[in-house]
Amino acid sequence: MSEKIDKIVEELKTLTLLEGSELVTKIEETFGVDASASAGGGMVMAAATTAEEVEEKTEFDLMLDEVPADKKIAVLKVVRSLTGLGLKEAKELVESAPKQIQESMAKDAAEEAKKQIEDAGGKASLS
């Protein structure tokens, strides 16, 4: 190797992980390349997964997980108010728990709906 390349390699050895990451980003931006294509796939995938996990979900699906027999009518009333279903459809939905009640709800609305179901005696979750 040339002396210039050896000097660059020696400089790279002194970089911290953060500086190395910043260097990779700068090289990608400057030369329009993607370092992940030739880098070790495991580290790149781990970094991508971590970045995706950091993003906060904005839409939630409301699941009715369980309805105790003695709370069925109260939960049925809440499900009807949340979904606008008729009595028969809401009853079928409640009796077939675990079942998705609503999808793509805003966080606040989903948490409020979950609380209503739990206050009525049912068990609900957000996914």
C-alpha positions as a Markdown table, in Angstrom:
| # | Residue | x | y | z |
|---|---|---|---|---|
| 1 | Met | 0.0 | 0.0 | 0.0 |
| 2 | Ser | 1.0 | 3.5 | -0.5 |
| 3 | Glu | 2.3 | 5.7 | 2.3 |
| 4 | Lys | -0.8 | 7.9 | 2.0 |
| 5 | Ile | -3.2 | 5.0 | 2.5 |
| 6 | Asp | -1.2 | 3.7 | 5.5 |
| 7 | Lys | -1.4 | 7.2 | 7.1 |
| 8 | Ile | -5.2 | 7.3 | 6.6 |
| 9 | Val | -5.6 | 3.8 | 8.1 |
| 10 | Glu | -3.5 | 4.8 | 11.1 |
| 11 | Glu | -5.7 | 7.9 | 11.6 |
| 12 | Leu | -8.9 | 5.8 | 11.4 |
| 13 | Lys | -7.6 | 3.5 | 14.1 |
| 14 | Thr | -7.7 | 6.5 | 16.5 |
| 15 | Leu | -11.4 | 7.4 | 15.9 |
| 16 | Thr | -14.0 | 6.7 | 18.5 |
| 17 | Leu | -17.1 | 4.7 | 17.5 |
| 18 | Leu | -19.1 | 7.9 | 17.3 |
| 19 | Glu | -16.5 | 9.6 | 15.1 |
| 20 | Gly | -16.4 | 6.5 | 12.9 |
| 21 | Ser | -20.1 | 6.5 | 12.5 |
| 22 | Glu | -20.1 | 10.2 | 11.6 |
| 23 | Leu | -17.3 | 9.5 | 9.1 |
| 24 | Val | -19.3 | 6.8 | 7.4 |
| 25 | Thr | -22.3 | 9.1 | 7.2 |
| 26 | Lys | -20.2 | 11.9 | 5.7 |
| 27 | Ile | -18.6 | 9.6 | 3.1 |
| 28 | Glu | -22.1 | 8.3 | 2.1 |
| 29 | Glu | -23.4 | 11.9 | 1.7 |
| 30 | Thr | -20.3 | 13.2 | -0.1 |
| 31 | Phe | -19.9 | 10.3 | -2.6 |
| 32 | Gly | -23.5 | 9.1 | -2.9 |
| 33 | Val | -22.7 | 5.6 | -1.8 |
| 34 | Asp | -24.3 | 3.2 | 0.7 |
| 35 | Ala | -21.7 | 1.7 | 3.1 |
| 36 | Ser | -24.2 | -0.9 | 4.4 |
| 37 | Ala | -24.1 | -2.8 | 1.1 |
| 38 | Ser | -20.5 | -4.0 | 1.7 |
| 39 | Ala | -20.4 | -3.7 | 5.5 |
| 40 | Gly | -21.1 | -6.5 | 7.9 |
| 41 | Gly | -24.8 | -7.1 | 7.6 |
| 42 | Gly | -25.3 | -7.9 | 11.3 |
| 43 | Met | -24.3 | -4.6 | 12.6 |
| 44 | Val | -26.1 | -2.7 | 9.9 |
| 45 | Met | -29.4 | -4.6 | 10.6 |
| 46 | Ala | -29.0 | -4.1 | 14.3 |
| 47 | Ala | -28.5 | -0.4 | 13.9 |
| 48 | Ala | -31.5 | -0.1 | 11.5 |
| 49 | Thr | -33.7 | -2.1 | 13.9 |
| 50 | Thr | -32.7 | 0.2 | 16.8 |
| 51 | Ala | -33.5 | 3.3 | 14.8 |
| 52 | Glu | -37.0 | 2.0 | 13.9 |
| 53 | Glu | -37.7 | 1.0 | 17.5 |
| 54 | Val | -36.9 | 4.6 | 18.7 |
| 55 | Glu | -39.7 | 6.0 | 16.4 |
| 56 | Glu | -42.8 | 6.4 | 18.5 |
| 57 | Lys | -46.0 | 4.7 | 17.1 |
| 58 | Thr | -48.7 | 7.1 | 16.1 |
| 59 | Glu | -51.4 | 4.6 | 15.2 |
| 60 | Phe | -52.7 | 1.8 | 17.4 |
| 61 | Asp | -55.1 | -1.1 | 17.0 |
| 62 | Leu | -57.4 | -1.7 | 19.9 |
| 63 | Met | -57.8 | -5.3 | 20.9 |
| 64 | Leu | -60.4 | -6.8 | 23.2 |
| 65 | Asp | -58.5 | -9.5 | 24.9 |
| 66 | Glu | -60.9 | -10.9 | 27.5 |
| 67 | Val | -64.4 | -10.4 | 28.8 |
| 68 | Pro | -65.4 | -11.9 | 32.2 |
| 69 | Ala | -68.9 | -13.4 | 31.9 |
| 70 | Asp | -70.2 | -11.2 | 34.7 |
| 71 | Lys | -69.0 | -8.0 | 32.9 |
| 72 | Lys | -70.2 | -8.9 | 29.4 |
| 73 | Ile | -73.1 | -6.4 | 29.3 |
| 74 | Ala | -71.0 | -3.5 | 30.5 |
| 75 | Val | -68.3 | -4.2 | 28.0 |
| 76 | Leu | -70.8 | -4.7 | 25.3 |
| 77 | Lys | -72.2 | -1.2 | 25.9 |
| 78 | Val | -68.7 | 0.3 | 25.7 |
| 79 | Val | -67.9 | -1.7 | 22.5 |
| 80 | Arg | -71.2 | -0.4 | 20.9 |
| 81 | Ser | -70.3 | 3.2 | 21.8 |
| 82 | Leu | -66.8 | 2.9 | 20.4 |
| 83 | Thr | -67.7 | 1.1 | 17.2 |
| 84 | Gly | -71.2 | 2.2 | 16.4 |
| 85 | Leu | -72.2 | -1.5 | 15.8 |
| 86 | Gly | -75.6 | -2.8 | 16.4 |
| 87 | Leu | -76.5 | -5.0 | 19.4 |
| 88 | Lys | -76.1 | -8.3 | 17.5 |
| 89 | Glu | -72.8 | -7.4 | 15.9 |
| 90 | Ala | -71.3 | -6.0 | 19.1 |
| 91 | Lys | -72.5 | -9.1 | 21.0 |
| 92 | Glu | -70.8 | -11.3 | 18.5 |
| 93 | Leu | -67.6 | -9.3 | 18.7 |
| 94 | Val | -67.5 | -9.4 | 22.5 |
| 95 | Glu | -68.2 | -13.1 | 22.6 |
| 96 | Ser | -65.4 | -13.8 | 20.1 |
| 97 | Ala | -62.7 | -12.1 | 22.2 |
| 98 | Pro | -59.7 | -11.9 | 21.7 |
| 99 | Lys | -60.7 | -9.7 | 18.8 |
| 100 | Gln | -59.6 | -6.4 | 17.2 |
| 101 | Ile | -62.2 | -3.7 | 17.9 |
| 102 | Gln | -60.7 | -0.8 | 16.0 |
| 103 | Glu | -57.6 | -0.1 | 13.9 |
| 104 | Ser | -55.3 | 2.8 | 13.2 |
| 105 | Met | -56.5 | 4.9 | 16.1 |
| 106 | Ala | -54.6 | 8.0 | 17.4 |
| 107 | Lys | -52.7 | 7.3 | 20.6 |
| 108 | Asp | -54.9 | 9.4 | 22.9 |
| 109 | Ala | -58.2 | 7.9 | 21.5 |
| 110 | Ala | -56.8 | 4.4 | 21.7 |
| 111 | Glu | -55.7 | 4.8 | 25.3 |
| 112 | Glu | -59.1 | 6.4 | 26.2 |
| 113 | Ala | -61.0 | 3.5 | 24.6 |
| 114 | Lys | -58.8 | 0.9 | 26.3 |
| 115 | Lys | -59.5 | 2.7 | 29.7 |
| 116 | Gln | -63.3 | 2.6 | 29.0 |
| 117 | Ile | -63.1 | -1.2 | 28.3 |
| 118 | Glu | -61.1 | -1.8 | 31.4 |
| 119 | Asp | -63.4 | 0.4 | 33.6 |
| 120 | Ala | -66.3 | -1.8 | 32.4 |
| 121 | Gly | -64.4 | -4.9 | 33.5 |
| 122 | Gly | -62.9 | -6.2 | 30.3 |
| 123 | Lys | -59.2 | -6.6 | 29.3 |
| 124 | Ala | -57.9 | -4.7 | 26.3 |
| 125 | Ser | -54.6 | -4.0 | 24.8 |
| 126 | Leu | -53.0 | -1.7 | 22.1 |
| 127 | Ser | -50.9 | -3.0 | 19.3 |
